[in-house]
Coordinates of C-alpha atoms in Angstrom, one line a residue:
R1066 CA 84.9 121.6 -0.3
G1067 CA 88.3 121.8 -1.9
D1068 CA 87.1 121.0 -5.4
S1069 CA 84.3 123.6 -5.5
G1070 CA 85.6 126.2 -3.0
E1071 CA 82.1 126.3 -1.4
W1072 CA 81.1 125.9 2.2
V1073 CA 78.4 123.3 2.8
A1074 CA 76.7 122.1 5.9
A1075 CA 78.4 119.1 7.5
V1076 CA 76.6 115.9 8.1
L1077 CA 77.5 112.9 10.3
N1078 CA 79.7 110.4 8.7
A1079 CA 80.4 112.5 5.6
P1080 CA 83.6 111.5 3.7
L1081 CA 86.3 114.1 3.4
M1082 CA 89.2 114.5 1.0
A1083 CA 92.5 116.3 0.8
G1084 CA 91.8 120.0 0.1
D1085 CA 88.6 120.1 2.2
S1086 CA 88.3 122.4 5.2
V1087 CA 86.3 122.0 8.3
S1088 CA 85.0 125.0 10.4
V1089 CA 83.3 124.4 13.7
A1090 CA 81.0 127.0 15.3
A1091 CA 81.5 128.3 18.8
G1092 CA 80.3 125.8 21.3
G1093 CA 80.5 122.9 18.9
S1094 CA 83.0 120.0 18.4
A1095 CA 83.8 117.5 15.7
E1096 CA 85.9 114.4 15.2
L1097 CA 87.6 113.4 12.0
Q1098 CA 88.8 109.8 11.6
L1099 CA 91.7 109.8 9.1
D1100 CA 92.3 106.0 9.3
Y1101 CA 92.1 103.3 11.9
A1102 CA 94.7 105.0 14.1
N1103 CA 94.6 108.8 13.5
F1104 CA 91.9 111.1 14.8
V1105 CA 91.5 114.9 14.8
R1106 CA 89.2 116.4 17.4
I1107 CA 88.2 120.0 16.6
A1108 CA 86.9 122.4 19.2
G1109 CA 84.4 125.2 18.7
D1110 CA 85.4 128.4 16.9
S1111 CA 88.1 126.5 15.0
E1112 CA 89.1 125.9 11.4
I1113 CA 91.4 123.4 9.8
R1114 CA 92.3 122.2 6.3
I1115 CA 93.2 118.7 5.2
S1116 CA 96.2 119.4 3.0
A1117 CA 97.3 115.8 2.6
L1118 CA 95.4 112.5 3.1
E1119 CA 97.1 109.6 1.5
N1120 CA 98.6 106.2 2.2
G1121 CA 101.2 106.7 4.9
R1122 CA 100.9 110.5 5.2
N1123 CA 98.5 112.9 6.7
Q1124 CA 98.8 116.7 7.1
I1125 CA 96.4 119.1 8.8
Q1126 CA 96.7 122.8 8.5
M1127 CA 95.3 125.0 11.3
A1128 CA 93.9 128.4 10.6
K1129 CA 92.6 129.1 14.1
G1130 CA 91.3 127.6 17.2
L1131 CA 92.0 124.3 19.1
I1132 CA 92.4 120.7 18.1
T1133 CA 93.7 117.5 19.7
Y1134 CA 95.4 115.1 17.3
R1135 CA 95.2 111.6 18.6
V1136 CA 97.3 108.6 17.4
L1137 CA 95.3 106.0 19.2
R1138 CA 97.0 102.8 17.8
D1139 CA 100.4 101.9 16.4
T1140 CA 100.8 103.0 12.8
N1141 CA 103.5 103.7 10.2
T1142 CA 101.6 106.8 9.0
Q1143 CA 103.6 110.0 9.2
S1144 CA 101.4 112.9 10.4
E1145 CA 101.9 116.6 10.6
I1146 CA 99.8 119.5 12.2
S1147 CA 100.9 122.8 10.7
T1148 CA 100.4 126.4 11.9
L1149 CA 102.0 129.5 10.5
A1150 CA 104.7 129.2 13.2
V1151 CA 105.4 125.5 13.7
A1152 CA 105.0 122.0 12.3
V1153 CA 104.1 119.3 14.9
H1154 CA 104.9 115.6 14.2
P1155 CA 103.3 113.1 16.6
L1156 CA 105.6 110.1 17.5
R1157 CA 103.8 106.7 17.8
Q1158 CA 100.8 106.7 20.1
T1159 CA 100.3 110.3 21.1
A1160 CA 97.7 112.8 22.2
V1161 CA 98.8 116.4 21.4
R1162 CA 96.8 119.5 21.8
V1163 CA 97.5 122.4 19.4
E1164 CA 96.0 125.9 19.8
V1165 CA 96.4 128.9 17.5
A1166 CA 95.7 132.2 19.2
P1167 CA 94.2 135.2 17.4
D1168 CA 97.7 136.8 17.2
G1169 CA 99.1 133.7 15.4
G1170 CA 100.9 132.3 18.4
T1171 CA 100.8 128.6 18.9
R1172 CA 100.5 126.5 22.1
I1173 CA 101.4 122.8 21.9
I1174 CA 100.5 120.6 24.9
V1175 CA 101.5 116.9 24.9
R1176 CA 99.0 114.9 27.0
K1177 CA 100.4 111.5 25.9
G1178 CA 103.5 110.3 24.2
D1179 CA 106.1 112.6 22.5
V1180 CA 106.0 115.0 19.5
E1181 CA 108.6 116.8 17.5
A1182 CA 108.0 120.5 16.8
A1183 CA 109.9 122.0 13.9
T1184 CA 110.5 125.7 13.3
P1185 CA 113.1 127.6 11.1
R1186 CA 115.3 127.5 14.2
G1187 CA 115.4 123.7 14.4
T1188 CA 113.5 120.8 15.8
E1189 CA 112.6 120.3 19.5
R1190 CA 111.1 117.2 21.1
I1191 CA 108.3 117.8 23.5
H1192 CA 107.6 115.1 26.1
E1193 CA 104.4 114.0 27.8
G1194 CA 103.3 116.6 30.4
S1195 CA 105.1 119.5 28.7
M1196 CA 104.1 122.3 26.5
M1197 CA 105.7 124.6 24.0
L1198 CA 104.7 128.3 23.3
V1199 CA 105.7 129.6 19.9
R1200 CA 105.5 133.3 19.1
G1201 CA 106.8 135.8 16.6
S1202 CA 107.1 135.8 12.8
A1203 CA 107.0 132.6 10.8
D1204 CA 110.5 133.2 9.5
D1205 CA 112.1 133.7 13.0
P1206 CA 109.8 132.5 15.8
E1207 CA 110.6 132.3 19.4
Y1208 CA 109.6 129.3 21.6
Q1209 CA 109.6 128.3 25.2
V1210 CA 109.1 124.9 26.7
A1211 CA 107.4 124.6 30.1
T1212 CA 105.2 122.4 32.2
A1213 CA 101.8 121.7 30.6
A1214 CA 98.8 123.7 31.6
A1215 CA 96.2 121.9 33.8
R1216 CA 93.7 119.6 32.2
D1217 CA 90.2 121.0 31.4
Q1218 CA 86.8 120.0 30.0
W1219 CA 88.3 119.6 26.4
D1220 CA 90.8 117.1 27.6
N1221 CA 88.1 115.2 29.5
W1222 CA 86.0 114.9 26.3
N1223 CA 89.0 113.6 24.4
D1224 CA 89.5 111.0 27.1
Q1225 CA 85.9 109.9 26.8
R1226 CA 86.3 109.5 23.0
D1227 CA 89.4 107.4 23.5
T1228 CA 87.6 105.2 26.0
F1229 CA 84.7 104.7 23.6
L1230 CA 87.0 103.8 20.7
D1231 CA 89.2 101.5 22.8
R1232 CA 86.2 99.5 24.1
A1233 CA 84.6 99.0 20.7
Q1234 CA 84.1 95.3 20.0
S1235 CA 83.3 95.5 16.2
N1236 CA 86.9 96.4 15.3
R1237 CA 88.0 92.9 16.4
Y1238 CA 86.0 91.5 13.4
L1239 CA 87.0 94.1 10.8
S1240 CA 90.1 94.8 8.7
Q1241 CA 92.1 97.9 9.7
D1242 CA 91.3 99.2 6.2
I1243 CA 87.6 99.7 7.3
T1244 CA 87.2 102.8 9.5
G1245 CA 84.2 103.7 11.7
G1246 CA 83.5 100.1 12.8
E1247 CA 83.1 101.2 16.4
D1248 CA 79.7 102.7 15.5
L1249 CA 78.3 99.2 14.7
D1250 CA 78.4 98.3 18.4
A1251 CA 75.3 100.2 19.5
S1252 CA 73.3 99.4 16.3
G1253 CA 73.5 95.6 16.0
R1254 CA 75.2 92.4 17.1
W1255 CA 77.9 90.0 15.8
G1256 CA 77.2 86.3 15.3
Y1257 CA 78.8 83.4 13.4
D1258 CA 77.4 81.9 10.3
P1259 CA 78.9 78.7 8.9
A1260 CA 78.6 79.9 5.4
Y1261 CA 80.0 83.4 5.8
G1262 CA 81.9 83.5 9.1
N1263 CA 81.4 86.5 11.4
V1264 CA 78.3 88.5 10.5
W1265 CA 76.9 91.7 11.8
T1266 CA 73.2 92.0 12.1
P1267 CA 71.5 95.4 12.6
N1268 CA 68.9 96.0 15.2
V1269 CA 66.0 96.9 12.9
P1270 CA 62.3 95.9 12.4
P1271 CA 61.3 93.2 9.9
D1272 CA 60.2 95.6 7.3
W1273 CA 63.6 97.5 7.2
A1274 CA 65.4 97.9 3.9
P1275 CA 69.0 99.0 3.2
Y1276 CA 69.5 102.5 1.9
S1277 CA 66.3 103.8 3.3
N1278 CA 67.7 106.3 5.8
G1279 CA 70.3 108.6 4.4
Q1280 CA 71.3 110.0 1.1
W1281 CA 73.7 109.4 -1.8
A1282 CA 76.6 111.8 -2.3
W1283 CA 79.2 112.0 -5.1
E1284 CA 82.8 112.3 -4.0
D1285 CA 85.6 112.5 -6.6
Y1286 CA 87.9 110.2 -4.5
Y1287 CA 85.2 107.7 -3.4
G1288 CA 82.6 107.8 -6.1
W1289 CA 79.0 107.4 -5.1
T1290 CA 78.8 107.1 -1.3
W1291 CA 75.8 106.3 0.9
I1292 CA 75.8 108.6 4.0

C-alpha cells in the first residue's frame, strides 16, 4: 500500500490507488482493470507499481518480471509502462508484452497494434509482430528491433481474457464509468422494468441479503468500499 508502505494480502476485486504496488508469486497471475479500456496482466514472479492513475493518464512502473498491457477499447487515456531502460506508450487498441530481465534489460513484444518506445536516444515505433530488446545503462541504453518471439502460454491466457471481456453482455447496459461489469454475466440476468429501465437481478436464494458475503475496507480515494 502506497499510503502505509506495508505489504498486505491481495483479495479479488480489491480497489487500488496510485502509489500501490502489486507483487505476484511464482506460478501466479493477476489482472488489474484501470478503466473500461485499459488492463494490466501480471505474470508470476513479477512486481509493478501504479505511479499514476488519474483521468486521462495511467503510468505503470515495472520492477521485475513480465506483464501484458492491453488497450482493449478505443480511449483517449495516455498510458505508459516504464522500466529503468525505456518508457513504452501504447497507441490506440494495443496488446504489448513487456519483460524485465534480472540484469535490467527489457524486452518489448507487440502482439497487437503499435507502441512507441522512448529512451534517451530517442523514440522508436514498434509495430505489431515486432519486438525491441533494450540493454545497457539507463542513461545510454542500446536497443535492437527484430521479429517477435513465438507466442506461448502467457499470450494464450491473455487472448482468453480478451475473449471473455469482449463477449460480456453486461457492459452493454452500463456506463463506461463503471468498471468490472463483465463479472455480472455469470452471477445474474438482465431484464426490463417499466419503472426503472434495464435491471440486473442476481442469482441468489430468497433469503439472500446484500452485504452478506465480503467485507468493508477503507480506501482514501474511494472511501468505505464493499469488497
